[in-house]
Amino acid sequence: MAAAMAGTLHLGVATRYFETRRRSPRPLRLSSSNITGRVCVSSVARGRSEKGRVLSVRCDVGATEEEEMAFERGSDGGLTIVMKFGGSSVASAERMKEIVDVILSFPEERPVIVLSAMGKTTNKLLLAGEKAVSCGVLNTCDIDELRFIEELHLRTVAELGVDVTIISDLLDELEQLLKGIAMMKELTLRTRDYLVSFGECLSTRIFAAYLNKIGVKARQYDAFDIGFITTDDFTNADILEATYPAVAKRLHGDWITDPAIPVVTGFLGKGWKTCAVTTLGRGGSDLTATTIGKALGLREIQVWKDVDGVLTCDPHIYPKAEPVPHLTFDEAAELAYFGAQVLHPQSMRPAREGDIPVRVKNSYNIEAPGTIITKARDMSEAVLTSIVLKSNVTMLDIVSTRMLGQFGFLAKVFSIFEDLGISVDCVATSEVSISLTLDPSKLWSRELIQQELDHVVEELEQIAVVNLLQNRSIISLIGNVQRSSLILEKVFNVLHKNGVNVQMISQGASKVNISLIVNDSEAKQCVRALHSAFFEEGNLHEFHTMDPHWLRKLMRWQDPSSDQFMYSLVGIRVFLLTVCITTLVMVTQNWLMYCYVALILIIW
C-alpha cells in the first residue's frame, strides 16, 4: 500500500509541476508600449508540501515617463552594468570567491550579475534525466549524476560557509522530479527544460548567499520569475518584446525600494502560452545578460569567459590564436552563429538595438583588455578578423531541371525543412541546382538525426535528384568582405598548397562572412594553414593603393654607402625619367620639350 502511495505521489509530481513555479505568485506588469494581455503566473511545488496553482493577471500598467528616463545609463544612481559569468567561472567555491573579487574590483559600478550553472551541472542534469527514463523509480537515488550534483553543491555551500537550507528544498525537488520522470518513462522537451533549470537556480542562490555573508547586499532572482517571457519553443526559446518593460519594472523598482545587487539566473525564461520554464539554448546566459542591459538601458554589458576575449580562431585547434581587440555586432553575431563558443548567436540583437557596447573579458586574467563589441568600427585597414570552424554538418546537393525558369521551386524545398524544424546554414544556387548545409546537432538525439535526414532525402527525391554528404565542416572567414577578392585569392592559394578541395562557397548577406565547406577530416588542417597565412605572415595589402611614403620605405633598409643603395637610386631616376618623358610627349606633342627635359634628368 505504501509503495502504491509513493508511486502515485511521484506521478503527481511529474504531471503537476508543469503548471507551477518555484516562488509564490507575483504579478508581472508588462507595458511600456501599450502592451496588454494575460500572463500565467504560477508557483512551484516545493518537495512534497506545497500545492501548485495557476494565476492569471492582466498586464496593463506602464512605466511612467520619469521611471523610463531613470533607466537610462544609470543616471539616477541606479544600476550601471551587467556582469555575466559562465559555468567555468563559478565551477567551485574557490572560483566563486575569485569572481566576488572581480566584482568588487569595480567599486564605481552597480552591477547586475548573471550566472550560469556550476561547471558541468547542465550536462549532468541531462544525463540524469536520460537515465531516469529507464532506471525505475526505486533506483533514481542511485543515479551517479544526481549524486555528483548534490555533492558538488553541498560541498560548495560548506566551503563558502553559507546556510545549506538555501538549496535543500531545490535538491529535494530535483530528486522528486527524476522519480516522476522514471514513473512516466519519458523525458519530453518541456520536462527537459525544467530539469536543466535547476543548475542556474542552485548556483545563483549559493552566490547571492555568499555575497550577503561577506557584507555585500545581494538579492537572487529566477529569470522566469521577473518577466523573461519567451516563445514556447522548448530547448531553444526566443525572448519576446514584452520582456523588456517587465524586467525593467521589476529590477529597477526593487533597486529603488531596497538597493541590493541582483543575481539573476541565466539561460531561463517562461513560455508566454504554457507558463512553463523554457531555456534559451546553449550559451543562453549571454542572451539573458544583453536582454537585461537593453531593458535597463545600462552603460555596458560585460561577458566574462575563460579566454582573453574573442580570438582569431579556436585555441584548441591552433594555440597561437590571438585576441581580437574590436568587433562589430554583425561580426560577433556571425562568429557566434558559425561555431565560436564565446557568445550566444542571438545575444548581439538586444545590444545592437540598445546600442550598448559588449565587452568580453577573461575571469582568469582580469588585466587582459579583452574584446569590445560595438555597432561600428574602422574597417579601412581591416582584412580578416577571425576564422571559425563548425564541424559535423550535413551538406545536400539538390539537382533538378525543373528549376530552370520556374518559380516556387525554392519555396517547395525550404518548406520541407520548415515542416521538420531543421535550420539551413549556408545556401548556394545555380540554374538547375541547390547546395546547402544543415546543422543536425540541433536535433535531440542521434537516432532522430538519422531519421529526419532520411525523411528529408525521401521528400526531396520527389522533386529532384538528391546527394546527401555527411561529415562536412564549415570554415567561416569573418572580416571585411569588401576585400573578398583579395581574401579568396590567398585562401585558395593556401588550400591548393595543402591539397584541399572546396566543395561549396557562400558569402553572407551581412557582408562580413565568407563560408567554405570542406571534409571534416581536412577542416582543422585548413584552419591552421589559413590562420598562419593571414595572421602570422602579414595581412593582405591592396597593391593599387599608392603609399605616399613608398620611396622612403623602399630605401629605409639600405645603407647609403652600399652598392644596393646606388643601384636603387639609379633605378628610381630611370623610372622618373620614363614617367616624365611619356607624360610630356602625350600632353604637349612637343619633341623639343622632350629633349630638353631628358637632358636635365640625365645630368641629374
Coordinates of C-alpha atoms in Angstrom, one line a residue:
M1 CA 0.0 0.0 0.0
A2 CA 2.9 2.4 0.9
A3 CA 4.6 1.6 -2.4
A4 CA 1.4 2.4 -4.3
M5 CA 1.0 5.7 -2.5
A6 CA 4.6 6.6 -3.2
G7 CA 4.2 5.8 -6.9
T8 CA 1.0 7.9 -7.0
L9 CA 2.9 10.8 -5.3
H10 CA 5.8 10.6 -7.8
L11 CA 3.4 10.5 -10.8
G12 CA 1.6 13.5 -9.3
V13 CA 4.8 15.5 -9.1
A14 CA 5.7 14.6 -12.7
T15 CA 2.4 15.8 -14.1
R16 CA 1.7 18.7 -11.8
Y17 CA 4.9 20.7 -11.9
F18 CA 4.3 21.9 -15.5
E19 CA 1.7 24.3 -14.2
T20 CA 3.8 25.6 -11.3
R21 CA 6.9 27.7 -10.5
R22 CA 9.3 27.9 -7.6
R23 CA 8.3 31.2 -6.0
S24 CA 4.9 32.5 -4.7
P25 CA 2.9 34.3 -7.4
R26 CA 3.9 37.9 -8.2
P27 CA 2.1 40.0 -10.8
L28 CA 4.1 40.8 -13.9
R29 CA 3.4 44.4 -15.1
L30 CA 4.4 44.4 -18.7
S31 CA 3.9 47.5 -20.6
S32 CA 5.8 50.5 -21.8
S33 CA 4.3 50.4 -25.3
N34 CA 0.6 49.8 -24.8
I35 CA 1.1 46.1 -24.1
T36 CA -2.0 44.4 -22.7
G37 CA -2.7 40.8 -22.3
R38 CA -2.9 37.9 -19.8
V39 CA 0.1 36.1 -18.5
C40 CA 0.1 32.9 -16.5
V41 CA 1.9 33.1 -13.2
S42 CA 2.3 30.0 -11.1
S43 CA 4.1 28.6 -8.1
V44 CA 6.3 25.5 -8.0
A45 CA 5.8 22.6 -5.7
R46 CA 8.5 22.5 -3.1
G47 CA 9.2 18.9 -2.2
R48 CA 6.1 17.2 -1.0
S49 CA 4.4 20.1 0.8
E50 CA 3.2 22.9 -1.5
K51 CA 0.4 22.5 -4.0
G52 CA 0.8 24.1 -7.4
R53 CA -1.7 26.7 -8.5
V54 CA -2.3 28.8 -11.6
L55 CA -2.9 32.5 -11.5
S56 CA -3.7 34.9 -14.4
V57 CA -3.0 38.6 -14.2
R58 CA -3.7 41.5 -16.5
C59 CA -0.6 43.3 -17.8
D60 CA -1.8 46.8 -18.4
V61 CA 0.3 49.1 -16.2
G62 CA 3.1 51.1 -17.9
A63 CA 6.2 52.7 -16.6
T64 CA 5.9 56.5 -16.1
E65 CA 8.0 58.8 -18.2
E66 CA 10.1 59.7 -15.2
E67 CA 10.8 56.0 -14.5
E68 CA 11.7 55.3 -18.1
M69 CA 14.1 58.2 -18.1
A70 CA 15.6 56.9 -14.9
F71 CA 16.5 53.6 -16.6
E72 CA 18.9 55.5 -19.0
R73 CA 22.5 54.5 -18.3
G74 CA 22.2 54.6 -14.5
S75 CA 21.7 58.3 -14.5
D76 CA 19.7 58.2 -11.3
G77 CA 22.3 56.4 -9.2
G78 CA 20.8 53.1 -10.3
L79 CA 22.3 50.0 -11.9
T80 CA 25.1 50.7 -14.4
I81 CA 26.4 47.5 -16.0
V82 CA 25.7 43.8 -16.5
M83 CA 28.4 41.3 -15.5
K84 CA 27.8 37.8 -16.8
F85 CA 29.8 34.8 -15.6
G86 CA 29.9 31.4 -17.3
G87 CA 29.9 27.9 -15.8
S88 CA 33.7 27.6 -15.5
S89 CA 33.8 30.9 -13.6
V90 CA 31.6 29.5 -10.9
A91 CA 32.6 25.9 -11.0
S92 CA 33.7 25.7 -7.4
A93 CA 33.7 27.6 -4.1
E94 CA 37.2 28.9 -4.8
R95 CA 36.2 30.2 -8.2
M96 CA 33.1 31.9 -6.7
K97 CA 35.4 33.7 -4.2
E98 CA 37.6 34.9 -7.1
I99 CA 34.5 36.1 -9.0
V100 CA 33.4 38.1 -6.0
D101 CA 36.9 39.7 -6.0
V102 CA 36.4 40.6 -9.7
I103 CA 33.1 42.2 -9.0
L104 CA 34.5 44.2 -6.0
S105 CA 37.4 45.4 -8.2
F106 CA 34.9 47.7 -9.9
P107 CA 33.8 49.8 -6.8
E108 CA 32.4 52.6 -9.0
E109 CA 29.9 50.2 -10.7
R110 CA 26.5 49.0 -9.6
P111 CA 26.2 45.7 -11.5
V112 CA 23.5 43.2 -12.3
I113 CA 25.1 39.7 -12.0
V114 CA 24.0 36.9 -14.4
L115 CA 25.3 33.4 -13.7
S116 CA 25.3 30.1 -15.5
A117 CA 25.1 26.7 -13.7
M118 CA 28.2 25.4 -11.9
G119 CA 30.8 23.6 -14.1
K120 CA 29.3 20.6 -15.9
T121 CA 26.0 20.7 -14.0
T122 CA 23.8 21.2 -17.1
N123 CA 25.3 18.2 -18.8
K124 CA 25.0 16.1 -15.6
L125 CA 21.3 17.0 -15.3
L126 CA 20.6 16.0 -18.9
L127 CA 22.3 12.6 -18.3
A128 CA 20.4 12.1 -15.1
G129 CA 17.2 12.7 -16.9
E130 CA 18.0 10.2 -19.7
K131 CA 19.0 7.6 -17.1
A132 CA 15.8 8.2 -15.1
V133 CA 13.7 7.2 -18.1
S134 CA 14.9 3.6 -17.9
C135 CA 16.3 3.1 -14.4
G136 CA 13.0 2.7 -12.5
V137 CA 11.6 4.8 -9.6
L138 CA 13.4 2.9 -6.8
N139 CA 16.8 3.4 -8.4
T140 CA 16.7 7.1 -9.1
C141 CA 18.5 7.9 -5.9
D142 CA 21.5 5.9 -7.2
I143 CA 21.9 7.8 -10.4
D144 CA 25.6 8.8 -10.4
E145 CA 24.9 12.3 -12.0
L146 CA 22.3 13.1 -9.3
R147 CA 24.9 12.2 -6.6
F148 CA 27.5 14.3 -8.3
I149 CA 25.2 17.3 -8.4
E150 CA 24.2 17.0 -4.8
E151 CA 27.8 16.5 -3.6
L152 CA 29.1 19.4 -5.7
H153 CA 26.6 22.0 -4.4
L154 CA 26.6 20.8 -0.8
R155 CA 30.4 20.9 -0.7
T156 CA 30.4 24.4 -2.2
V157 CA 27.9 25.6 0.4
A158 CA 30.0 24.1 3.2
E159 CA 33.2 25.7 1.8
L160 CA 31.6 29.1 1.5
G161 CA 30.1 28.9 4.9
V162 CA 26.5 29.6 3.9
D163 CA 23.3 28.0 5.2
V164 CA 22.6 24.7 3.5
T165 CA 18.8 25.4 3.7
I166 CA 19.1 27.8 0.7
I167 CA 19.4 24.8 -1.6
S168 CA 18.0 21.8 0.3
D169 CA 14.4 22.4 -1.0
L170 CA 15.7 22.5 -4.6
L171 CA 17.7 19.3 -4.2
D172 CA 14.7 17.5 -2.8
E173 CA 12.6 18.8 -5.6
L174 CA 15.2 17.7 -8.2
E175 CA 15.1 14.2 -6.8
Q176 CA 11.3 14.1 -6.9
L177 CA 11.3 15.3 -10.5
L178 CA 13.7 12.5 -11.5
K179 CA 11.4 10.0 -9.8
G180 CA 8.5 11.4 -11.7
I181 CA 10.4 11.0 -15.0
A182 CA 11.2 7.4 -14.1
M183 CA 7.5 6.8 -13.4
M184 CA 6.4 8.3 -16.7
K185 CA 9.3 6.6 -18.6
E186 CA 9.7 9.6 -20.8
L187 CA 11.7 12.9 -21.0
T188 CA 9.8 15.4 -23.1
L189 CA 11.4 18.7 -24.3
R190 CA 9.2 20.5 -21.8
T191 CA 10.4 18.4 -18.9
R192 CA 14.0 18.6 -20.1
D193 CA 13.9 22.4 -19.9
Y194 CA 12.5 22.3 -16.4
L195 CA 15.1 19.8 -15.4
V196 CA 18.2 21.8 -16.6
S197 CA 16.8 24.9 -14.9
F198 CA 17.9 23.6 -11.5
G199 CA 21.6 24.3 -12.4
E200 CA 21.2 28.1 -12.6
C201 CA 18.7 28.2 -9.7
L202 CA 21.2 26.4 -7.4
S203 CA 24.3 28.5 -8.4
T204 CA 22.6 31.9 -8.1
R205 CA 21.2 31.0 -4.6
I206 CA 24.6 30.0 -3.4
F207 CA 26.3 33.0 -4.9
A208 CA 23.8 35.6 -3.6
A209 CA 24.0 34.0 -0.1
Y210 CA 27.8 34.2 -0.1
L211 CA 27.7 37.9 -1.1
N212 CA 25.3 38.6 1.8
K213 CA 27.6 36.6 4.1
I214 CA 30.6 38.9 3.4
G215 CA 28.6 42.0 3.8
V216 CA 27.7 42.8 0.1
K217 CA 23.9 43.1 0.0
A218 CA 22.5 40.9 -2.9
R219 CA 19.2 39.6 -4.0
Q220 CA 18.6 36.4 -6.0
Y221 CA 16.2 36.3 -9.0
D222 CA 14.9 33.5 -11.2
A223 CA 14.7 34.9 -14.7
F224 CA 11.3 33.2 -15.3
D225 CA 10.0 35.0 -12.2
I226 CA 10.9 38.6 -13.2
G227 CA 9.4 38.9 -16.6
F228 CA 11.6 36.9 -19.1
I229 CA 8.7 36.0 -21.4
T230 CA 9.6 33.7 -24.3
T231 CA 8.2 31.7 -27.1
D232 CA 7.1 28.2 -26.3
D233 CA 10.0 26.6 -28.3
F234 CA 11.4 24.4 -25.6
T235 CA 15.2 24.0 -25.5
N236 CA 15.6 26.9 -27.9
A237 CA 13.1 29.7 -26.9
D238 CA 13.4 33.3 -28.0
I239 CA 12.9 36.4 -26.0
L240 CA 9.6 38.3 -26.6
E241 CA 9.4 42.1 -26.7
A242 CA 7.2 42.1 -23.5
T243 CA 10.2 41.0 -21.6
Y244 CA 12.0 44.4 -21.7
P245 CA 9.4 46.5 -19.8
A246 CA 8.7 43.7 -17.4
V247 CA 12.3 43.2 -16.4
A248 CA 13.0 46.9 -16.2
K249 CA 10.0 47.4 -14.0
R250 CA 10.9 44.6 -11.6
L251 CA 14.7 45.2 -11.3
H252 CA 14.6 48.9 -11.2
G253 CA 11.7 49.0 -8.8
D254 CA 13.4 46.7 -6.4
W255 CA 16.6 48.6 -6.6
I256 CA 14.9 51.9 -5.8
T257 CA 12.9 50.4 -2.9
D258 CA 15.8 48.4 -1.4
P259 CA 19.2 48.6 -3.2
A260 CA 20.9 45.2 -3.5
I261 CA 23.0 43.6 -6.2
P262 CA 20.6 41.5 -8.4
V263 CA 21.9 37.9 -9.0
V264 CA 19.9 36.6 -11.9
T265 CA 19.7 33.1 -13.4
G266 CA 20.9 33.0 -17.0
F267 CA 19.6 30.8 -19.8
L268 CA 15.9 30.6 -18.5
G269 CA 12.6 32.1 -19.3
K270 CA 8.8 31.4 -19.2
G271 CA 6.7 30.4 -22.2
W272 CA 4.0 33.0 -22.8
K273 CA 1.3 30.5 -23.6
T274 CA 2.2 27.5 -21.4
C275 CA 3.8 29.4 -18.5
A276 CA 6.3 26.6 -18.3
V277 CA 10.0 27.1 -17.8
T278 CA 11.9 27.4 -21.1
T279 CA 15.6 27.6 -22.0
L280 CA 17.3 29.9 -24.5
G281 CA 19.6 27.3 -26.0
R282 CA 23.2 26.5 -25.1
G283 CA 25.0 29.7 -24.1
G284 CA 21.7 31.4 -23.5
S285 CA 23.0 33.2 -20.4
D286 CA 24.7 35.7 -22.8
L287 CA 21.3 36.5 -24.2
T288 CA 19.9 37.0 -20.6
A289 CA 22.7 39.5 -20.0
T290 CA 22.2 41.5 -23.1
T291 CA 18.4 41.5 -22.6
I292 CA 18.8 43.0 -19.1
G293 CA 21.3 45.5 -20.5
K294 CA 18.8 46.7 -23.1
A295 CA 15.8 46.6 -20.7
L296 CA 17.6 48.9 -18.1
G297 CA 19.5 51.0 -20.7
L298 CA 22.8 50.2 -19.0
R299 CA 26.2 51.6 -19.9
E300 CA 28.0 48.4 -20.7
I301 CA 27.5 44.6 -20.8
Q302 CA 30.4 42.5 -19.7
V303 CA 30.6 38.8 -20.6
W304 CA 33.3 37.1 -18.5
K305 CA 34.7 33.9 -20.0
D306 CA 37.8 31.7 -19.6
V307 CA 39.7 33.2 -22.6
D308 CA 41.2 36.7 -23.3
G309 CA 38.2 37.8 -25.3
V310 CA 37.1 36.8 -28.8
L311 CA 40.1 35.0 -30.5
T312 CA 41.3 34.8 -34.1
C313 CA 40.4 31.1 -34.1
D314 CA 39.7 28.3 -31.6
P315 CA 42.8 28.0 -29.4
H316 CA 42.1 24.2 -29.1
I317 CA 42.7 24.0 -32.9
Y318 CA 45.6 26.5 -33.1
P319 CA 47.2 27.5 -29.8
K320 CA 48.7 30.7 -31.3
A321 CA 45.3 32.3 -31.7
E322 CA 45.3 35.9 -30.5
P323 CA 42.6 38.2 -29.0
V324 CA 40.6 40.4 -31.4
P325 CA 40.6 43.9 -29.8
H326 CA 37.4 45.3 -31.6
L327 CA 34.4 43.7 -33.4
T328 CA 31.1 45.0 -34.7
F329 CA 27.8 43.4 -33.6
D330 CA 27.5 41.9 -37.1
E331 CA 30.9 40.3 -36.9
A332 CA 30.2 38.9 -33.4
A333 CA 26.8 37.5 -34.5
E334 CA 28.4 35.7 -37.5
L335 CA 31.2 34.4 -35.3
A336 CA 28.7 33.0 -32.7
Y337 CA 26.4 31.5 -35.3
F338 CA 29.1 29.7 -37.2
G339 CA 30.6 28.0 -34.3
A340 CA 32.5 30.4 -32.0
Q341 CA 31.8 29.2 -28.4
V342 CA 32.4 32.6 -26.8
L343 CA 28.9 34.1 -27.4
H344 CA 25.3 33.0 -27.9
P345 CA 24.2 33.6 -31.6
Q346 CA 21.2 35.7 -30.6
S347 CA 22.9 37.7 -27.8
M348 CA 24.0 40.5 -30.1
R349 CA 20.5 41.6 -31.1
P350 CA 19.4 43.3 -27.8
A351 CA 22.8 45.0 -27.5
R352 CA 22.7 46.3 -31.1
E353 CA 19.1 47.6 -30.7
G354 CA 20.1 49.3 -27.4
D355 CA 23.4 50.5 -28.8
I356 CA 25.1 49.2 -25.7
P357 CA 28.8 48.0 -26.0
V358 CA 29.6 44.4 -25.1
R359 CA 33.0 43.7 -23.6
V360 CA 34.3 40.1 -23.5
K361 CA 36.8 39.6 -20.7
N362 CA 38.8 36.7 -19.0
S363 CA 37.8 36.0 -15.4
Y364 CA 41.2 34.2 -15.0
N365 CA 43.1 37.2 -16.3
I366 CA 41.3 40.4 -15.5
E367 CA 44.2 42.6 -16.6
A368 CA 43.7 41.5 -20.3
P369 CA 41.9 44.2 -22.2
G370 CA 39.5 41.7 -23.9
T371 CA 37.3 42.4 -26.9
I372 CA 35.0 45.4 -27.2
I373 CA 31.9 44.9 -29.5
T374 CA 30.2 48.0 -30.8
K375 CA 27.8 49.0 -33.7
A376 CA 30.7 50.1 -36.0
R377 CA 34.4 50.3 -36.2
D378 CA 37.1 51.5 -38.7
M379 CA 37.2 48.9 -41.5
S380 CA 39.5 50.8 -43.8
E381 CA 42.5 48.7 -42.9
A382 CA 40.6 45.5 -41.8
V383 CA 41.0 42.3 -43.9
L384 CA 40.3 39.3 -41.8
T385 CA 39.1 39.3 -38.2
S386 CA 38.7 35.7 -37.2
I387 CA 38.4 32.1 -38.6
V388 CA 35.6 29.9 -37.2
L389 CA 35.1 26.2 -37.7
K390 CA 31.7 24.4 -37.4
S391 CA 32.1 20.7 -37.7
N392 CA 29.8 17.7 -38.2
V393 CA 27.4 19.5 -40.6
T394 CA 25.5 17.8 -43.4
M395 CA 25.6 19.0 -47.0
L396 CA 22.8 18.4 -49.6
D397 CA 23.2 18.7 -53.3
I398 CA 19.8 19.1 -55.0
V399 CA 19.7 18.9 -58.8
S400 CA 16.6 19.3 -60.9
T401 CA 15.9 20.7 -64.4
R402 CA 12.5 21.8 -63.1
M403 CA 14.3 24.8 -61.5
L404 CA 15.1 26.3 -65.0
G405 CA 12.8 29.2 -65.5
Q406 CA 10.4 28.1 -62.8
F407 CA 9.1 30.0 -59.8
G408 CA 8.3 28.4 -56.4
F409 CA 10.9 25.6 -56.6
L410 CA 13.0 27.0 -53.7
A411 CA 9.8 27.5 -51.7
K412 CA 9.0 23.8 -52.0
V413 CA 12.5 22.8 -50.9
F414 CA 12.6 25.0 -47.9
S415 CA 9.0 24.2 -46.8
I416 CA 10.3 20.6 -46.3
F417 CA 12.9 21.8 -43.8
E418 CA 10.3 24.1 -42.2
D419 CA 8.0 21.2 -41.6
L420 CA 10.8 19.2 -39.9
G421 CA 12.1 22.1 -37.9
I422 CA 15.6 21.9 -39.4
S423 CA 17.5 25.1 -40.0
V424 CA 19.7 25.7 -43.0
D425 CA 23.1 27.3 -42.6
C426 CA 24.6 28.1 -46.0
V427 CA 23.0 28.1 -49.4
A428 CA 24.4 28.3 -53.0
T429 CA 22.3 28.1 -56.1
S430 CA 22.7 27.8 -59.9
E431 CA 20.2 27.5 -62.7
V432 CA 19.5 23.8 -62.0
S433 CA 20.9 23.0 -58.6
I434 CA 21.0 24.0 -55.0
S435 CA 23.7 23.2 -52.5
L436 CA 23.0 23.8 -48.8
T437 CA 24.2 22.8 -45.3
L438 CA 22.2 21.6 -42.3
D439 CA 23.1 21.6 -38.7
P440 CA 21.8 18.2 -37.4
S441 CA 23.3 18.8 -33.9
K442 CA 20.3 20.9 -33.1
L443 CA 18.2 17.7 -33.2
W444 CA 17.7 15.9 -30.0
S445 CA 19.4 12.6 -30.5
R446 CA 21.5 10.6 -33.0
E447 CA 18.5 8.4 -33.8
L448 CA 16.4 11.4 -34.6
I449 CA 19.1 12.9 -36.7
Q450 CA 19.3 9.9 -39.0
Q451 CA 15.5 9.6 -39.1
E452 CA 15.0 13.2 -40.0
L453 CA 17.7 13.2 -42.6
D454 CA 16.3 10.1 -44.3
H455 CA 12.9 11.8 -44.3
V456 CA 14.4 14.9 -45.8
V457 CA 16.0 13.0 -48.7
E458 CA 12.8 11.0 -49.2
E459 CA 10.7 14.1 -49.6
L460 CA 13.2 16.0 -51.8
E461 CA 13.7 13.0 -54.1
Q462 CA 10.1 13.5 -55.3
I463 CA 11.1 16.8 -57.0
A464 CA 14.9 16.4 -57.6
V465 CA 17.9 14.2 -57.5
V466 CA 19.5 14.5 -54.0
N467 CA 23.0 13.7 -52.9
L468 CA 23.5 13.6 -49.1
L469 CA 27.0 14.3 -47.9
Q470 CA 27.7 14.0 -44.2
N471 CA 30.8 14.7 -42.1
R472 CA 31.4 18.1 -43.6
S473 CA 32.7 21.3 -41.9
I474 CA 32.0 25.0 -42.5
I475 CA 35.1 27.3 -42.3
S476 CA 33.8 30.8 -41.9
L477 CA 36.1 33.8 -42.7
I478 CA 34.9 36.8 -40.7
G479 CA 36.2 40.2 -41.8
N480 CA 36.0 42.9 -44.4
V481 CA 34.2 41.1 -47.3
Q482 CA 34.6 44.3 -49.4
R483 CA 38.1 42.9 -50.0
S484 CA 36.8 39.5 -50.7
S485 CA 38.7 39.1 -54.0
L486 CA 42.0 39.5 -52.1
I487 CA 40.9 37.2 -49.3
L488 CA 39.7 34.5 -51.6
E489 CA 42.9 34.7 -53.7
K490 CA 45.0 34.0 -50.7
V491 CA 42.6 31.4 -49.3
F492 CA 42.6 29.3 -52.5
N493 CA 46.3 29.5 -52.8
V494 CA 46.7 28.2 -49.2
L495 CA 44.2 25.4 -49.7
H496 CA 45.7 24.4 -53.0
K497 CA 49.1 24.0 -51.4
N498 CA 47.5 21.8 -48.8
G499 CA 45.7 19.7 -51.3
V500 CA 42.2 20.6 -50.0
N501 CA 39.2 20.7 -52.3
V502 CA 36.5 23.3 -51.5
Q503 CA 33.1 21.7 -52.1
M504 CA 30.9 24.8 -51.7
I505 CA 31.3 28.5 -51.1
S506 CA 28.8 31.0 -49.7
Q507 CA 29.0 34.8 -49.0
G508 CA 26.6 36.0 -46.3
A509 CA 24.3 38.9 -46.8
S510 CA 25.8 40.6 -43.7
K511 CA 28.9 41.4 -45.8
V512 CA 31.2 40.2 -43.1
N513 CA 31.3 36.5 -43.8
I514 CA 32.6 34.1 -46.4
S515 CA 32.0 30.4 -45.7
L516 CA 33.8 27.4 -47.3
I517 CA 32.7 23.8 -47.0
V518 CA 35.3 21.1 -46.7
N519 CA 35.6 17.5 -45.4
D520 CA 35.7 17.1 -41.6
S521 CA 39.0 15.3 -41.8
E522 CA 40.6 18.3 -43.5
A523 CA 39.0 21.1 -41.6
K524 CA 41.4 21.6 -38.7
Q525 CA 44.4 21.4 -41.0
C526 CA 42.8 24.2 -43.1
V527 CA 42.1 26.4 -40.1
R528 CA 45.8 26.1 -39.0
A529 CA 47.1 26.9 -42.5
L530 CA 44.7 29.8 -43.0
H531 CA 45.5 31.3 -39.6
S532 CA 49.2 31.1 -40.3
A533 CA 48.8 32.7 -43.7
F534 CA 46.6 35.6 -42.6
F535 CA 47.7 36.4 -39.0
E536 CA 51.4 35.4 -38.9
E537 CA 52.7 36.0 -42.4
G538 CA 51.1 39.5 -42.5
N539 CA 47.8 40.8 -43.7
L540 CA 46.9 41.4 -47.3
H541 CA 47.5 44.8 -48.9
E542 CA 45.8 46.4 -51.9
F543 CA 48.7 47.0 -54.2
H544 CA 46.9 49.5 -56.3
T545 CA 46.8 52.0 -53.4
M546 CA 49.9 54.3 -53.6
D547 CA 51.6 54.9 -50.3
P548 CA 52.9 58.5 -50.2
H549 CA 55.9 57.3 -48.3
W550 CA 56.7 54.5 -50.6
L551 CA 60.2 55.8 -51.6
R552 CA 61.3 56.3 -48.0
K553 CA 60.1 52.8 -47.1
L554 CA 61.8 51.3 -50.1
M555 CA 65.2 52.6 -49.2
R556 CA 64.9 52.6 -45.4
W557 CA 66.5 49.2 -45.1
Q558 CA 69.6 50.1 -47.2
D559 CA 72.9 51.6 -46.2
P560 CA 73.5 54.8 -48.2
S561 CA 77.1 53.8 -48.7
S562 CA 76.2 50.4 -50.1
D563 CA 76.1 49.4 -53.8
Q564 CA 72.5 48.3 -53.4
F565 CA 71.6 51.8 -52.4
M566 CA 73.3 53.3 -55.5
Y567 CA 71.6 50.7 -57.8
S568 CA 68.2 51.6 -56.3
L569 CA 68.8 55.3 -56.7
V570 CA 69.7 54.8 -60.4
G571 CA 66.7 52.7 -60.9
I572 CA 64.4 55.3 -59.4
R573 CA 65.9 58.0 -61.6
V574 CA 65.4 55.9 -64.7
F575 CA 61.8 55.3 -63.6
L576 CA 61.2 59.1 -63.1
L577 CA 62.8 59.9 -66.4
T578 CA 60.5 57.5 -68.2
V579 CA 57.4 58.8 -66.5
C580 CA 58.2 62.5 -67.2
I581 CA 59.1 61.9 -70.9
T582 CA 56.0 59.8 -71.5
T583 CA 53.7 62.4 -69.9
L584 CA 55.2 65.4 -71.7
V585 CA 55.0 63.7 -75.1
M586 CA 51.4 62.7 -74.6
V587 CA 50.3 66.1 -73.3
T588 CA 52.4 68.6 -75.4
Q589 CA 53.3 66.6 -78.5
N590 CA 56.5 68.6 -78.4
W591 CA 59.7 66.6 -79.1
L592 CA 61.9 69.6 -78.4
M593 CA 60.5 69.8 -74.9
Y594 CA 61.2 66.1 -74.6
C595 CA 64.9 66.5 -75.5
Y596 CA 65.2 69.4 -73.0
V597 CA 63.7 67.6 -70.1
A598 CA 65.7 64.4 -70.9
L599 CA 68.9 66.3 -70.9
I600 CA 68.2 67.8 -67.5
L601 CA 67.2 64.5 -65.9
I602 CA 70.2 62.7 -67.3
I603 CA 72.5 65.3 -65.8
W604 CA 70.7 64.9 -62.5

